[in-house]
XYZ file of C-alpha atoms in Angstrom:
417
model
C -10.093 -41.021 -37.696
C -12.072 -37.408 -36.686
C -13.121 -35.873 -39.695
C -11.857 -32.577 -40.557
C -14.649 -29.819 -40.728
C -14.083 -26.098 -42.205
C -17.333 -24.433 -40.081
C -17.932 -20.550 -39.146
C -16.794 -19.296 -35.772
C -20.835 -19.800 -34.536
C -20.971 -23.449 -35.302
C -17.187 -23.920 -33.432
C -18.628 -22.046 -30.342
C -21.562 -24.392 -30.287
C -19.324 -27.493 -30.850
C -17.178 -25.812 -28.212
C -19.980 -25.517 -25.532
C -21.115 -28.790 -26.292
C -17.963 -30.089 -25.457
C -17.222 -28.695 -22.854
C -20.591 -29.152 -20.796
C -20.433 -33.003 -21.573
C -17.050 -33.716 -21.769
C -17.725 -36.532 -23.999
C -15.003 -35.975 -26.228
C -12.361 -33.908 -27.782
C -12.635 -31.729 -31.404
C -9.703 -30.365 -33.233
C -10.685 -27.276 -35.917
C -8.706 -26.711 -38.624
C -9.633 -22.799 -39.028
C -7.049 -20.846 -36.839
C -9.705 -18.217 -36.328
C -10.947 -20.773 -33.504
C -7.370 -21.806 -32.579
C -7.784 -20.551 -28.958
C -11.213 -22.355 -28.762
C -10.114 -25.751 -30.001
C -7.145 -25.292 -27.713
C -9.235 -24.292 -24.328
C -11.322 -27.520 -24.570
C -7.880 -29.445 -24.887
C -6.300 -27.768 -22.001
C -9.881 -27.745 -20.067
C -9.234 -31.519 -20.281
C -6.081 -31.723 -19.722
C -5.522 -29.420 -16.570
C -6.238 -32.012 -13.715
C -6.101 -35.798 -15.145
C -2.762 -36.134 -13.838
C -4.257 -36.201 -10.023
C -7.646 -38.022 -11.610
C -5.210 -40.933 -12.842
C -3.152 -40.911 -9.303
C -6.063 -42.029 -7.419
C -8.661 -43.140 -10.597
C -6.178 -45.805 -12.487
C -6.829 -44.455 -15.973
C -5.167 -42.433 -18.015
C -8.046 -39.619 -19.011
C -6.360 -38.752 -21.782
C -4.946 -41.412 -23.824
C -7.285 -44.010 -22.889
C -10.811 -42.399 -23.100
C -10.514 -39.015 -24.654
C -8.720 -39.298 -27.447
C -10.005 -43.329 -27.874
C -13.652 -41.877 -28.323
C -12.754 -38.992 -30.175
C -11.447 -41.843 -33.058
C -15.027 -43.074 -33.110
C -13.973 -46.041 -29.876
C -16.718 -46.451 -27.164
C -16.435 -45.861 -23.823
C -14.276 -48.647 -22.305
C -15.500 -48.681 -19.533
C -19.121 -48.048 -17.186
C -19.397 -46.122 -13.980
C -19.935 -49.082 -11.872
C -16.486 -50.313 -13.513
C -15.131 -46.944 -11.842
C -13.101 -46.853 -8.236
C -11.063 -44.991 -6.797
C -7.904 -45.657 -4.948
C -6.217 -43.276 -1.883
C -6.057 -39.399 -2.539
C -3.686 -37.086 -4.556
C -3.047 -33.670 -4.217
C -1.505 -31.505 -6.759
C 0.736 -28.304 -6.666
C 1.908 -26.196 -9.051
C 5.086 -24.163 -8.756
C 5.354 -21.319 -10.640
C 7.489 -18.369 -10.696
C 6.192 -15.738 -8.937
C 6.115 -13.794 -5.884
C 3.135 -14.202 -4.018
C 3.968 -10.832 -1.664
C 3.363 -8.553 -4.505
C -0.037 -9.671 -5.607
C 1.504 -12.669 -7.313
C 3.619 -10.421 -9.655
C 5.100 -13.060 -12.453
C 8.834 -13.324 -12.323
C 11.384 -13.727 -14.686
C 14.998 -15.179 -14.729
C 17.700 -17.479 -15.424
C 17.416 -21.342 -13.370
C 21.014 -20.878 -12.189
C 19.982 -24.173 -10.112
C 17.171 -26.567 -10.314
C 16.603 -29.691 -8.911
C 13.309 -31.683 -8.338
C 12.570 -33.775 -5.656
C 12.993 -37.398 -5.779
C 9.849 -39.557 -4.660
C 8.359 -42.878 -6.018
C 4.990 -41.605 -4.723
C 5.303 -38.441 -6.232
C 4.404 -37.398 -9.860
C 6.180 -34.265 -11.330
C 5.596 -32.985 -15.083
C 7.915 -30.223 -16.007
C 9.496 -28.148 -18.855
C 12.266 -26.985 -18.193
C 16.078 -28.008 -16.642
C 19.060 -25.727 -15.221
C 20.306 -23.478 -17.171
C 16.914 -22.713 -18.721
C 15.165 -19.039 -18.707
C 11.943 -18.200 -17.401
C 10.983 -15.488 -20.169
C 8.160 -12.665 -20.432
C 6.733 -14.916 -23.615
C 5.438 -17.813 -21.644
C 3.255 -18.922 -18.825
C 5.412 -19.198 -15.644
C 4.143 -22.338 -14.388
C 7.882 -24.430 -14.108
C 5.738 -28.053 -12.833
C 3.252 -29.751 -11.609
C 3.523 -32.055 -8.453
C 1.124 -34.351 -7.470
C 0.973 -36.924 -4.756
C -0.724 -39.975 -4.090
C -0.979 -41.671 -0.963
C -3.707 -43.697 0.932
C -5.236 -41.039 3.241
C -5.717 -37.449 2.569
C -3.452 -36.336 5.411
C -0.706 -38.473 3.991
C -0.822 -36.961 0.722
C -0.615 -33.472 1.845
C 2.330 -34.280 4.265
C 3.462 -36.663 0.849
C 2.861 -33.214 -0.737
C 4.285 -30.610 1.369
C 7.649 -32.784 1.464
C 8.143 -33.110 -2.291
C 7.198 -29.053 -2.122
C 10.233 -28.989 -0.041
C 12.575 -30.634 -2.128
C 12.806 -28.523 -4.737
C 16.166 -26.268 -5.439
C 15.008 -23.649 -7.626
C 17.682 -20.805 -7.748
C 17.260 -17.451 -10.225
C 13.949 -16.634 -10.035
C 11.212 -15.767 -6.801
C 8.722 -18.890 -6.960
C 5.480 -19.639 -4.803
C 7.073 -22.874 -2.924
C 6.684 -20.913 0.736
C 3.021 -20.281 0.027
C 2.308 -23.412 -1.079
C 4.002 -24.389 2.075
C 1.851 -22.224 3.863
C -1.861 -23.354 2.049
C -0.489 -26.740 2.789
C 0.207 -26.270 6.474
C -2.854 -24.241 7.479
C -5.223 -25.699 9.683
C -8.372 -25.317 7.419
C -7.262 -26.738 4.576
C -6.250 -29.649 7.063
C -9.535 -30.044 7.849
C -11.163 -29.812 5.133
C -12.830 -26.284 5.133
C -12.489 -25.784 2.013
C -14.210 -23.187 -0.260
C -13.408 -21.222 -3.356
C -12.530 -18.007 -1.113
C -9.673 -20.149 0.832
C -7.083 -17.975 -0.294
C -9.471 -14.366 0.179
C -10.680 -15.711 3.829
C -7.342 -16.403 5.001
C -5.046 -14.216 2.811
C -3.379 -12.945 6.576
C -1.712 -16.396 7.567
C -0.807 -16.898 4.456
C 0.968 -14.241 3.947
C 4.920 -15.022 3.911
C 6.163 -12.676 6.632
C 8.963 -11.717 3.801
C 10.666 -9.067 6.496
C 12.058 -11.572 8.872
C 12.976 -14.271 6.627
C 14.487 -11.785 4.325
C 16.903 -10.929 6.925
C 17.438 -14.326 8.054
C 18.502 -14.823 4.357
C 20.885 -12.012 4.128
C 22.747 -13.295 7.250
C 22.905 -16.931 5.546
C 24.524 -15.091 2.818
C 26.861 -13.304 4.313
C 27.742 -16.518 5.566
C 28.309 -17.902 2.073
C 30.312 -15.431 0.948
C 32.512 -15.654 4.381
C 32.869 -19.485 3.579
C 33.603 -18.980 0.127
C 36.067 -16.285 0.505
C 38.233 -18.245 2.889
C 41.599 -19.677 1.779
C 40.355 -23.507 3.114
C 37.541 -23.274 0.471
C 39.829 -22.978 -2.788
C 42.365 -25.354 -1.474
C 40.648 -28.191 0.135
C 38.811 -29.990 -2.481
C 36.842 -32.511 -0.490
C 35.115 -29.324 1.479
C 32.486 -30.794 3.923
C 33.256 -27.877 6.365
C 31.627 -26.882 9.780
C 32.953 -23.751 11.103
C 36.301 -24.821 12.932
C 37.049 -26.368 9.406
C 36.512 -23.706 6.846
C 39.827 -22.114 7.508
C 38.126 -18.836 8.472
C 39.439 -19.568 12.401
C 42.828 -18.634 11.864
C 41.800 -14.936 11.549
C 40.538 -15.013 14.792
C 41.168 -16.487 18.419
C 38.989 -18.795 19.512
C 36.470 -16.830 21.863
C 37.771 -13.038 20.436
C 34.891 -11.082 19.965
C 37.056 -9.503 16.534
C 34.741 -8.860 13.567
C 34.849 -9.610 9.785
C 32.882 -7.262 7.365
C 31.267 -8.337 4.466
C 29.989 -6.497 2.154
C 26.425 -7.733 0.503
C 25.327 -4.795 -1.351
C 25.756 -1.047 -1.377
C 25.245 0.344 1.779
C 24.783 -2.835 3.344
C 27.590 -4.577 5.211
C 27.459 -7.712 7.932
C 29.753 -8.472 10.703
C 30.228 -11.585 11.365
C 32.171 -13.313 14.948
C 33.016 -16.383 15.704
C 32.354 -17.784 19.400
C 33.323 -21.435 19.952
C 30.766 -23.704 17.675
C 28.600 -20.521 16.323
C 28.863 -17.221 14.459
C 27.109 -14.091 15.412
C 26.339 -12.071 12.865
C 25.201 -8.378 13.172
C 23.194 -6.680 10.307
C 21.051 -3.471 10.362
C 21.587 -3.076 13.795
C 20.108 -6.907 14.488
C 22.451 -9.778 15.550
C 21.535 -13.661 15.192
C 23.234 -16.794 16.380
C 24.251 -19.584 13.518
C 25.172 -22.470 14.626
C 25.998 -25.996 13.228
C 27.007 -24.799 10.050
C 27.912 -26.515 7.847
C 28.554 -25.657 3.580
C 29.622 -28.441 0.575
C 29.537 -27.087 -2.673
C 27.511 -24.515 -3.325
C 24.983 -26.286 -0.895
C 24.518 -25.354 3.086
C 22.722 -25.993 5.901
C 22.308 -24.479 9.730
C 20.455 -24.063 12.478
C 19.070 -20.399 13.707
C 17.366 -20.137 17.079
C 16.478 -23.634 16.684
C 15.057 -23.698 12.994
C 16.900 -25.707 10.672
C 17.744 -23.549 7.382
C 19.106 -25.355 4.032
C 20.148 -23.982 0.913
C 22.235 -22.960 -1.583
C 24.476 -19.986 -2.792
C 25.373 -19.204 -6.345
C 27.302 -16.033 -7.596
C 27.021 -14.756 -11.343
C 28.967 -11.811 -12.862
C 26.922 -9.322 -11.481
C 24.247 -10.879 -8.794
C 24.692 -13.148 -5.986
C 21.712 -15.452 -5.708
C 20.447 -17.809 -2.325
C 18.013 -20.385 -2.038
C 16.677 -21.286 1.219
C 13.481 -22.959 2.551
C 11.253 -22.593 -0.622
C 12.629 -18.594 -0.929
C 15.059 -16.899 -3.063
C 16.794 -14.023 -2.971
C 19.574 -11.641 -5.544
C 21.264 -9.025 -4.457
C 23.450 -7.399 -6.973
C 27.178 -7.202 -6.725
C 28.488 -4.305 -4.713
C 30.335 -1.207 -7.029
C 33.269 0.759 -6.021
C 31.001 3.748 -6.157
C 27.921 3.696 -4.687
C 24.339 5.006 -6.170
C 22.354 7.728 -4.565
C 18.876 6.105 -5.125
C 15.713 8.168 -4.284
C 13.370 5.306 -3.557
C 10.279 7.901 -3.984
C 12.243 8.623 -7.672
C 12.643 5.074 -8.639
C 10.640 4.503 -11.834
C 12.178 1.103 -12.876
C 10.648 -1.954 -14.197
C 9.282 -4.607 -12.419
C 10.284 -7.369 -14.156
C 11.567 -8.455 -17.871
C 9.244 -7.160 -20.314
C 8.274 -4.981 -23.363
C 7.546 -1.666 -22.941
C 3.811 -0.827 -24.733
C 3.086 2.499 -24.159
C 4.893 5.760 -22.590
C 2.150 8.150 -21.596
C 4.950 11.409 -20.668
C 7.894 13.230 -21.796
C 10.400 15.115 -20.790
C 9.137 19.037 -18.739
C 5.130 17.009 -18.859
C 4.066 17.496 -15.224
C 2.656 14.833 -13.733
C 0.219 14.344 -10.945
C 0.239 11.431 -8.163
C -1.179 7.747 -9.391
C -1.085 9.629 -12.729
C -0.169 6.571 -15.291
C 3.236 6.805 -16.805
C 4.406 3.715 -18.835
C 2.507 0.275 -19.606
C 4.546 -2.790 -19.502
C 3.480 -5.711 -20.504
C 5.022 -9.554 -19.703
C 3.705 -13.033 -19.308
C 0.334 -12.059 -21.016
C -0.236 -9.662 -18.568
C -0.106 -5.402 -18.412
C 1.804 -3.823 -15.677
C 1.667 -0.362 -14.602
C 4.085 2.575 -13.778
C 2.290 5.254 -11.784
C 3.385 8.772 -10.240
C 4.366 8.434 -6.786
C 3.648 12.078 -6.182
C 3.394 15.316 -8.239
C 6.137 16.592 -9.868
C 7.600 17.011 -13.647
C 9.356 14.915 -15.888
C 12.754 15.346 -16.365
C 13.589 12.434 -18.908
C 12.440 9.395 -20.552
C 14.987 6.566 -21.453
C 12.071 3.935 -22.914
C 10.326 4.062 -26.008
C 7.116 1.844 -26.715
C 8.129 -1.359 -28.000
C 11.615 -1.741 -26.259
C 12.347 -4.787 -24.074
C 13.425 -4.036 -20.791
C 14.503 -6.222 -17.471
C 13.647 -5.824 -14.114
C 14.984 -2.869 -12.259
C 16.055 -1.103 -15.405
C 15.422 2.636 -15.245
C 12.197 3.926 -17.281
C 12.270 7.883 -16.484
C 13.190 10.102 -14.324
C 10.150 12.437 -12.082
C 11.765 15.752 -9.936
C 9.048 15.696 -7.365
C 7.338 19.094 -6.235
C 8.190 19.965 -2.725
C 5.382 18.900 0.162
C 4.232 22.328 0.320
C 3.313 22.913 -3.414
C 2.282 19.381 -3.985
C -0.444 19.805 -1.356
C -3.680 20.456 -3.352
């Protein structure tokens, strides 16, 4: 059994080092002044063994580490060693990799993992569970195994596609992207990958954004028909969903539906498509088809699946490795300002409030400091102006989008310096 030592914090950073340059073995310290460095020479250990063991055989953890920290031997010599195939490894977390990776919180209204005997996923959560500001947002690991490289990223990138995750943004589409890029293909790999080709990976958010809000406007017109509450077997395509009979086949007639404020589709039907019409831009679904809460179609050739879910106040869609929540329309709209919108990010506890109330401010000036998922996040003056109020105190927990304070900005001319 290790012995149990009671040392000062310069002896546990050399055992620490020591460690962790020859990664001979693992130490456990009773003192919880060196909690966190007992712990980082765990997790240093622990971070990639589940790839190592795809392709290596051996379980790094169980059968050597912890074996030779209980006084065993090595079982084994490096001639004994070999390696079989290659494994890659992904990790989903939640967070939105268009906004410098901000973390994101939420509930996991749906979550489903893909299903692969070549594919290893270690997770810790289920549906129903909430990604909170308290805890890393890493939701799994996926690693694949396969016997050439190339197979285990396409192994990889399939798996990646699998997943239903639905309440929270996630990094599945850039993963998607890393994993499709020619470079890392090939092999041209350094430890600037994601700096030296940050533009093509890059989600391109707008488009697929609006490609999502047709899809669920197209949800909501399924949904809303009478066909969907009455036919319980529902595997609908759109001369089946009951939403023909308030149209003639060919009319050019529209239906409105309303996602958010100020933002209503219009949706025809035309023979085997819909044309829907959105900010002034119209797109062509076709083969559509919706079971469940789960849907599928094809857009200008691309095939799109999914799935919709509506709480009490958002409505939530998850399509190809996105997701998106819009919030429930109101009878009476809001008169937003967006260069007045001081709202939070994202779930979190409110640390410090720099202002209050008749303070002038000036541009980039800092305002609040949030902080969530170990991390500090702030609230800066868009532009020069005074503070009218202040409806956060330091300490308070706050969720994302939830008003902070209120700024009346100066007028261009007096702002100007």
């Amino acid at each position: 059994k290790p012995e149990v030592v009671d040392v000062d914090t310069y002896v546990m950073e050399r055992i620490v080092n020591r460690v962790s340059a020859t990664d001979e073995s693992s130490v456990a310290i009773v003192d919880l002044g060196a909690a966190s460095l007992s712990l980082s020479v765990i997790k240093n250990g622990n971070l990639q063994y589940h790839r190592e063991q795809a392709f290596g055989g051996h379980d790094l953890i169980h059968q050597l580490q912890l074996h030779i920290a209980c006084g065993g031997t090595l079982p084994l010599l490096q001639d004994q060693l070999c390696c079989s195939g290659h494994a890659v490894e992904a990790r989903i977390y939640a967070e939105d990799p268009s906004h410098d990776f901000l973390p994101q919180t939420g509930i996991l209204h749906r979550y489903k993992e893909p299903q692969d005997s070549h594919i290893r996923i270690d997770s810790g959560v289920t549906q129903g569970d909430e990604i909170s500001i308290y805890y890393d947002p890493m939701i799994s690991k996926v690693i694949s195994h396969a016997p050439t490289r190339q197979q285990a990223i396409h192994r990889l990138y399939k798996a990646v596609e699998g997943y239903v995750i639905l309440g929270c943004r996630t990094n599945i589409d850039y993963i998607q992207s890393i994993l499709k890029h020619r470079a890392f293909n090939d092999a041209h790999l350094t430890t600037h990958f994601v700096e030296d080709y940050a533009s093509d990976l890059k989600p391109n958010i707008g488009e697929m954004t609006h490609i999502m809000e047709c899809l669920l406007a197209m949800c909501l017109f399924a949904v809303n028909s009478k066909s969907y509450h009455s036919n319980a077997d529902l595997s609908t395509h759109l001369d089946t969903i009951g939403v023909r009979s308030q149209f003639r086949v060919n009319h050019t007639g529209t239906s409105p539906i309303v996602l958010a404020n100020h933002s209503t589709a219009y949706i025809s039907l035309h023979d085997e498509s819909a044309l829907i019409t959105l900010n002034g831009t119209t797109i062509p679904i076709s083969q559509w088809h919706m079971q469940g809460d789960s849907f599928r179609a094809v857009i200008n050739g691309l095939n799109y699946n999914g799935c919709f879910y509506q709480s009490a106040s958002h409505r939530y869609i998850f399509c190809n490795g996105l997701t998106m929540n819009v919030s429930i329309p109101q009878t009476e709209y809001i008169n937003s300002d967006s260069d007045n919108d001081y709202t939070a990010p994202m779930n979190g506890t409110v640390v410090k409030v720099n202002v209050s109330p008749g303070q002038p401010v000036s541009k980039d000036e800092t305002l609040v400091i949030l902080e969530a998922m170990k991390m500090e996040h702030t609230i800066k003056a868009k532009s020069n102006g005074t503070v009218t109020q202040v409806v956060c105190t330091e300490g308070q927990m706050v969720t994302g989008g939830q008003n902070l304070l209120d700024i009346e900005a100066l007028p261009l001319d007096e702002a100007k310096p």
